[in-house]
Amino acid sequence: MNGRPRILTVEDEPQLRHTLRLTLSRHGFDVEEAVTGTEALAALFRWHPDVILLDLGLPDLDGVELVRQIRASGNATRIVILSARGGEREKVLALDLGADDYLTKPFSMDELLARLRVALRHLGPPTASNVHDFGELQIDFLHRQVHVRGQAVKLSPTEWEILKALVSEPNRVLTHKTLLRQVWGPAYGEEEHYLHVYVANLRKKIEADPRNPHYLLTEPGVGYRFRAD
Ligand code: CA
């Protein structure tokens, strides 16, 4: 990435748009603003932002529809959804369509900056090594080995696939549907209870305190996230 990261905010609420611009500029980002979905698409292909901060409730176009159009065009710009409280269905739909993360309004600017750091980190080159070290947890993708605090841990094939899916997208939320399809196959998507059982078992094997997990985080009503730092 050359120079300052570019953030396109797509938000029709003037107050929030103003706050976003001030905060992001102050933290070293270049900011462009769009108020409608049409403006957002124009800015995307003219300005090529690194991350789009996308409100789902826009005056002209549904934000979910915008995500669909952006991904259908083959554009892989990171998209962080800004969703209203209670907009769970739209949020999950947007994530399933290829949005990368979300923030529920009202959110703190600290939280926003943390999510942007995560979104921008995805842009870095993929690591060449097969062994990933997360402090107390080491995962060897090539040999399918997991070590926790120096001890080898045996995972079932399904547990391994779930962990691999989450670790492959560090710090990114994966929806229930994404995980189910990736691990169980394309015919799945509604069987959230499968995930609850397997994630609970995984936590018992890799977390120091399974009831207060450090690595395998639940995103209520949405999915799971692997914390990589
Ligand atoms: Ca709105």
mmCIF file of C-alpha atoms and ligand atoms in Angstrom:
data_model
loop_
_atom_site.group_PDB
_atom_site.id
_atom_site.type_symbol
_atom_site.label_atom_id
_atom_site.label_comp_id
_atom_site.label_asym_id
_atom_site.label_seq_id
_atom_site.Cartn_x
_atom_site.Cartn_y
_atom_site.Cartn_z
ATOM 1 C CA MET A 1 0.000 0.000 0.000
ATOM 2 C CA ASN A 2 1.403 3.383 -0.991
ATOM 3 C CA GLY A 3 0.860 6.420 1.204
ATOM 4 C CA ARG A 4 -2.164 6.907 3.390
ATOM 5 C CA PRO A 5 -4.834 4.208 3.350
ATOM 6 C CA ARG A 6 -7.982 5.337 1.547
ATOM 7 C CA ILE A 7 -11.330 5.013 3.238
ATOM 8 C CA LEU A 8 -14.600 5.587 1.425
ATOM 9 C CA THR A 9 -17.445 6.329 3.830
ATOM 10 C CA VAL A 10 -20.933 5.614 2.507
ATOM 11 C CA GLU A 11 -23.349 7.153 4.978
ATOM 12 C CA ASP A 12 -26.394 9.408 4.586
ATOM 13 C CA GLU A 13 -26.415 10.670 8.192
ATOM 14 C CA PRO A 14 -24.570 14.051 8.078
ATOM 15 C CA GLN A 15 -23.525 13.984 11.745
ATOM 16 C CA LEU A 16 -21.959 10.535 11.587
ATOM 17 C CA ARG A 17 -20.348 11.295 8.219
ATOM 18 C CA HIS A 18 -18.757 14.381 9.718
ATOM 19 C CA THR A 19 -17.491 12.495 12.791
ATOM 20 C CA LEU A 20 -16.059 9.736 10.598
ATOM 21 C CA ARG A 21 -14.224 12.218 8.416
ATOM 22 C CA LEU A 22 -12.719 14.071 11.386
ATOM 23 C CA THR A 23 -11.633 10.922 13.205
ATOM 24 C CA LEU A 24 -10.237 9.134 10.180
ATOM 25 C CA SER A 25 -8.365 12.179 8.875
ATOM 26 C CA ARG A 26 -6.840 12.733 12.284
ATOM 27 C CA HIS A 27 -5.619 9.114 12.337
ATOM 28 C CA GLY A 28 -3.823 9.311 9.008
ATOM 29 C CA PHE A 29 -6.445 8.066 6.576
ATOM 30 C CA ASP A 30 -7.497 9.683 3.319
ATOM 31 C CA VAL A 31 -11.266 10.001 3.333
ATOM 32 C CA GLU A 32 -13.823 10.358 0.576
ATOM 33 C CA GLU A 33 -17.534 10.516 1.223
ATOM 34 C CA ALA A 34 -20.539 9.128 -0.597
ATOM 35 C CA VAL A 35 -24.121 9.742 0.492
ATOM 36 C CA THR A 36 -25.899 7.338 -1.850
ATOM 37 C CA GLY A 37 -25.201 3.917 -3.314
ATOM 38 C CA THR A 38 -24.816 5.414 -6.782
ATOM 39 C CA GLU A 39 -22.179 7.841 -5.532
ATOM 40 C CA ALA A 40 -20.459 4.983 -3.713
ATOM 41 C CA LEU A 41 -20.129 2.885 -6.875
ATOM 42 C CA ALA A 42 -18.802 5.868 -8.829
ATOM 43 C CA ALA A 43 -16.219 6.670 -6.116
ATOM 44 C CA LEU A 44 -15.191 3.019 -5.835
ATOM 45 C CA PHE A 45 -14.146 2.746 -9.463
ATOM 46 C CA ARG A 46 -12.756 6.285 -9.724
ATOM 47 C CA TRP A 47 -10.808 6.484 -6.444
ATOM 48 C CA HIS A 48 -10.087 2.806 -5.571
ATOM 49 C CA PRO A 49 -10.357 2.942 -1.780
ATOM 50 C CA ASP A 50 -8.681 0.331 0.445
ATOM 51 C CA VAL A 51 -11.740 0.006 2.686
ATOM 52 C CA ILE A 52 -15.396 0.947 2.268
ATOM 53 C CA LEU A 53 -17.344 1.851 5.409
ATOM 54 C CA LEU A 54 -20.868 1.090 4.298
ATOM 55 C CA ASP A 55 -24.107 2.074 5.981
ATOM 56 C CA LEU A 56 -26.797 -0.467 5.101
ATOM 57 C CA GLY A 57 -29.678 2.027 5.118
ATOM 58 C CA LEU A 58 -29.063 4.305 2.129
ATOM 59 C CA PRO A 59 -31.545 6.638 0.422
ATOM 60 C CA ASP A 60 -31.386 5.164 -3.076
ATOM 61 C CA LEU A 61 -30.089 1.635 -2.795
ATOM 62 C CA ASP A 62 -30.058 -1.081 -0.163
ATOM 63 C CA GLY A 63 -26.516 -1.459 1.234
ATOM 64 C CA VAL A 64 -26.854 -5.246 0.928
ATOM 65 C CA GLU A 65 -27.586 -4.814 -2.783
ATOM 66 C CA LEU A 66 -24.507 -2.610 -3.058
ATOM 67 C CA VAL A 67 -22.333 -5.363 -1.531
ATOM 68 C CA ARG A 68 -23.792 -7.809 -4.051
ATOM 69 C CA GLN A 69 -23.026 -5.485 -6.967
ATOM 70 C CA ILE A 70 -19.488 -4.740 -5.792
ATOM 71 C CA ARG A 71 -18.628 -8.426 -5.397
ATOM 72 C CA ALA A 72 -20.405 -9.371 -8.641
ATOM 73 C CA SER A 73 -18.077 -6.926 -10.419
ATOM 74 C CA GLY A 74 -15.098 -8.896 -9.082
ATOM 75 C CA ASN A 75 -13.990 -5.979 -6.921
ATOM 76 C CA ALA A 76 -12.348 -7.225 -3.695
ATOM 77 C CA THR A 77 -12.105 -3.965 -1.735
ATOM 78 C CA ARG A 78 -12.601 -4.568 1.989
ATOM 79 C CA ILE A 79 -16.125 -3.702 3.086
ATOM 80 C CA VAL A 80 -16.973 -2.932 6.709
ATOM 81 C CA ILE A 81 -20.730 -2.685 7.299
ATOM 82 C CA LEU A 82 -22.219 -0.033 9.568
ATOM 83 C CA SER A 83 -25.519 -1.490 10.702
ATOM 84 C CA ALA A 84 -28.331 -0.252 12.892
ATOM 85 C CA ARG A 85 -29.193 -2.161 16.040
ATOM 86 C CA GLY A 86 -31.802 -4.766 15.174
ATOM 87 C CA GLY A 87 -30.572 -5.068 11.604
ATOM 88 C CA GLU A 88 -29.195 -8.587 12.222
ATOM 89 C CA ARG A 89 -30.721 -10.139 9.123
ATOM 90 C CA GLU A 90 -29.310 -7.524 6.739
ATOM 91 C CA LYS A 91 -25.933 -7.638 8.456
ATOM 92 C CA VAL A 92 -25.621 -11.417 8.124
ATOM 93 C CA LEU A 93 -26.830 -11.245 4.523
ATOM 94 C CA ALA A 94 -24.195 -8.614 3.716
ATOM 95 C CA LEU A 95 -21.468 -10.769 5.313
ATOM 96 C CA ASP A 96 -22.651 -13.828 3.394
ATOM 97 C CA LEU A 97 -22.480 -11.798 0.181
ATOM 98 C CA GLY A 98 -18.849 -10.909 0.823
ATOM 99 C CA ALA A 99 -18.685 -7.997 3.267
ATOM 100 C CA ASP A 100 -15.674 -8.417 5.562
ATOM 101 C CA ASP A 101 -16.768 -7.116 8.923
ATOM 102 C CA TYR A 102 -19.392 -5.021 10.666
ATOM 103 C CA LEU A 103 -19.920 -2.441 13.377
ATOM 104 C CA THR A 104 -23.262 -1.999 15.102
ATOM 105 C CA LYS A 105 -24.344 1.602 15.669
ATOM 106 C CA PRO A 106 -23.632 3.325 17.942
ATOM 107 C CA PHE A 107 -19.955 2.313 17.948
ATOM 108 C CA SER A 108 -16.930 3.964 19.487
ATOM 109 C CA MET A 109 -14.246 5.496 17.297
ATOM 110 C CA ASP A 110 -11.681 3.250 19.038
ATOM 111 C CA GLU A 111 -13.638 0.224 17.909
ATOM 112 C CA LEU A 112 -13.863 1.586 14.391
ATOM 113 C CA LEU A 113 -10.102 2.164 14.222
ATOM 114 C CA ALA A 114 -9.439 -1.368 15.518
ATOM 115 C CA ARG A 115 -11.681 -2.863 12.822
ATOM 116 C CA LEU A 116 -9.992 -0.777 10.145
ATOM 117 C CA ARG A 117 -6.581 -2.004 11.265
ATOM 118 C CA VAL A 118 -7.844 -5.579 10.886
ATOM 119 C CA ALA A 119 -9.363 -4.879 7.471
ATOM 120 C CA LEU A 120 -6.136 -3.277 6.263
ATOM 121 C CA ARG A 121 -3.973 -6.079 7.615
ATOM 122 C CA HIS A 122 -5.773 -8.502 5.291
ATOM 123 C CA LEU A 123 -4.206 -6.569 2.439
ATOM 124 C CA GLY A 124 -0.695 -7.638 3.380
ATOM 125 C CA PRO A 125 1.130 -10.455 1.594
ATOM 126 C CA PRO A 126 0.127 -13.965 2.706
ATOM 127 C CA THR A 127 2.683 -15.613 4.958
ATOM 128 C CA ALA A 128 4.888 -18.237 3.342
ATOM 129 C CA SER A 129 5.203 -20.302 6.506
ATOM 130 C CA ASN A 130 2.826 -23.142 7.286
ATOM 131 C CA VAL A 131 3.256 -22.792 11.028
ATOM 132 C CA HIS A 132 1.250 -20.018 12.615
ATOM 133 C CA ASP A 133 2.158 -18.882 16.101
ATOM 134 C CA PHE A 134 -0.512 -17.228 18.222
ATOM 135 C CA GLY A 135 1.247 -17.118 21.569
ATOM 136 C CA GLU A 136 -0.090 -20.081 23.551
ATOM 137 C CA LEU A 137 -1.369 -21.693 20.372
ATOM 138 C CA GLN A 138 0.672 -22.982 17.410
ATOM 139 C CA ILE A 139 -0.972 -24.364 14.304
ATOM 140 C CA ASP A 140 0.916 -26.243 11.580
ATOM 141 C CA PHE A 141 -1.286 -26.238 8.490
ATOM 142 C CA LEU A 142 0.946 -28.580 6.514
ATOM 143 C CA HIS A 143 1.114 -31.331 9.144
ATOM 144 C CA ARG A 144 -2.325 -30.625 10.647
ATOM 145 C CA GLN A 145 -0.802 -30.250 14.081
ATOM 146 C CA VAL A 146 -1.959 -28.092 16.941
ATOM 147 C CA HIS A 147 0.062 -27.304 20.045
ATOM 148 C CA VAL A 148 -1.343 -25.558 23.087
ATOM 149 C CA ARG A 149 1.131 -24.293 25.681
ATOM 150 C CA GLY A 150 3.719 -26.721 24.292
ATOM 151 C CA GLN A 151 1.427 -29.781 24.350
ATOM 152 C CA ALA A 152 0.203 -31.523 21.192
ATOM 153 C CA VAL A 153 -3.603 -31.494 21.012
ATOM 154 C CA LYS A 154 -5.632 -33.990 19.023
ATOM 155 C CA LEU A 155 -8.535 -32.576 17.038
ATOM 156 C CA SER A 156 -11.272 -34.465 15.215
ATOM 157 C CA PRO A 157 -11.380 -33.847 11.432
ATOM 158 C CA THR A 158 -14.402 -31.559 11.820
ATOM 159 C CA GLU A 159 -12.805 -29.595 14.649
ATOM 160 C CA TRP A 160 -9.707 -29.193 12.497
ATOM 161 C CA GLU A 161 -11.698 -27.895 9.529
ATOM 162 C CA ILE A 162 -13.541 -25.345 11.679
ATOM 163 C CA LEU A 163 -10.322 -24.117 13.272
ATOM 164 C CA LYS A 164 -8.593 -23.958 9.884
ATOM 165 C CA ALA A 165 -11.442 -21.946 8.349
ATOM 166 C CA LEU A 166 -11.355 -19.409 11.189
ATOM 167 C CA VAL A 167 -7.565 -19.148 11.433
ATOM 168 C CA SER A 168 -7.299 -18.688 7.653
ATOM 169 C CA GLU A 169 -9.259 -15.429 8.039
ATOM 170 C CA PRO A 170 -7.651 -14.041 11.194
ATOM 171 C CA ASN A 171 -9.731 -11.509 13.151
ATOM 172 C CA ARG A 172 -12.457 -11.651 10.558
ATOM 173 C CA VAL A 173 -16.004 -12.661 11.425
ATOM 174 C CA LEU A 174 -17.221 -15.747 9.551
ATOM 175 C CA THR A 175 -20.985 -16.207 9.530
ATOM 176 C CA HIS A 176 -22.623 -19.461 10.616
ATOM 177 C CA LYS A 177 -23.613 -20.089 7.005
ATOM 178 C CA THR A 178 -20.082 -19.527 5.691
ATOM 179 C CA LEU A 179 -18.608 -21.920 8.239
ATOM 180 C CA LEU A 180 -21.270 -24.590 7.739
ATOM 181 C CA ARG A 181 -20.845 -24.538 3.959
ATOM 182 C CA GLN A 182 -17.081 -24.562 4.172
ATOM 183 C CA VAL A 183 -16.878 -27.442 6.659
ATOM 184 C CA TRP A 184 -20.012 -29.543 6.020
ATOM 185 C CA GLY A 185 -20.672 -28.635 2.395
ATOM 186 C CA PRO A 186 -22.891 -26.446 0.190
ATOM 187 C CA ALA A 187 -26.145 -28.146 1.239
ATOM 188 C CA TYR A 188 -25.726 -26.796 4.776
ATOM 189 C CA GLY A 189 -26.301 -23.328 6.167
ATOM 190 C CA GLU A 190 -28.983 -23.386 8.866
ATOM 191 C CA GLU A 191 -27.501 -25.950 11.273
ATOM 192 C CA GLU A 192 -26.034 -23.477 13.756
ATOM 193 C CA HIS A 193 -26.325 -26.004 16.587
ATOM 194 C CA TYR A 194 -23.659 -28.185 14.903
ATOM 195 C CA LEU A 195 -21.256 -25.272 15.212
ATOM 196 C CA HIS A 196 -22.131 -24.555 18.827
ATOM 197 C CA VAL A 197 -21.266 -28.155 19.772
ATOM 198 C CA TYR A 198 -17.996 -28.311 17.846
ATOM 199 C CA VAL A 199 -16.811 -24.863 18.895
ATOM 200 C CA ALA A 200 -17.518 -25.739 22.524
ATOM 201 C CA ASN A 201 -15.325 -28.845 22.128
ATOM 202 C CA LEU A 202 -12.606 -26.869 20.376
ATOM 203 C CA ARG A 203 -12.578 -24.342 23.186
ATOM 204 C CA LYS A 204 -12.133 -27.115 25.739
ATOM 205 C CA LYS A 205 -9.067 -28.261 23.799
ATOM 206 C CA ILE A 206 -7.350 -24.974 22.988
ATOM 207 C CA GLU A 207 -8.570 -22.309 25.422
ATOM 208 C CA ALA A 208 -7.033 -21.791 28.878
ATOM 209 C CA ASP A 209 -10.532 -20.854 30.099
ATOM 210 C CA PRO A 210 -13.180 -22.276 27.706
ATOM 211 C CA ARG A 211 -15.941 -20.183 29.281
ATOM 212 C CA ASN A 212 -13.969 -17.017 28.719
ATOM 213 C CA PRO A 213 -12.304 -17.735 25.363
ATOM 214 C CA HIS A 214 -9.327 -15.801 24.099
ATOM 215 C CA TYR A 215 -9.076 -17.227 20.557
ATOM 216 C CA LEU A 216 -12.497 -18.462 19.479
ATOM 217 C CA LEU A 217 -14.858 -15.527 19.882
ATOM 218 C CA THR A 218 -18.619 -15.699 19.481
ATOM 219 C CA GLU A 219 -20.302 -12.948 17.470
ATOM 220 C CA PRO A 220 -23.849 -13.266 18.813
ATOM 221 C CA GLY A 221 -26.411 -13.984 16.105
ATOM 222 C CA VAL A 222 -23.754 -13.759 13.376
ATOM 223 C CA GLY A 223 -20.942 -16.302 13.668
ATOM 224 C CA TYR A 224 -17.416 -16.675 15.015
ATOM 225 C CA ARG A 225 -14.139 -14.845 14.843
ATOM 226 C CA PHE A 226 -10.573 -16.073 15.497
ATOM 227 C CA ARG A 227 -8.556 -13.549 17.494
ATOM 228 C CA ALA A 228 -5.021 -13.564 16.157
ATOM 229 C CA ASP A 229 -3.460 -10.942 18.448
HETATM 230 CA CA CA B 1 -28.649 5.483 6.864
#
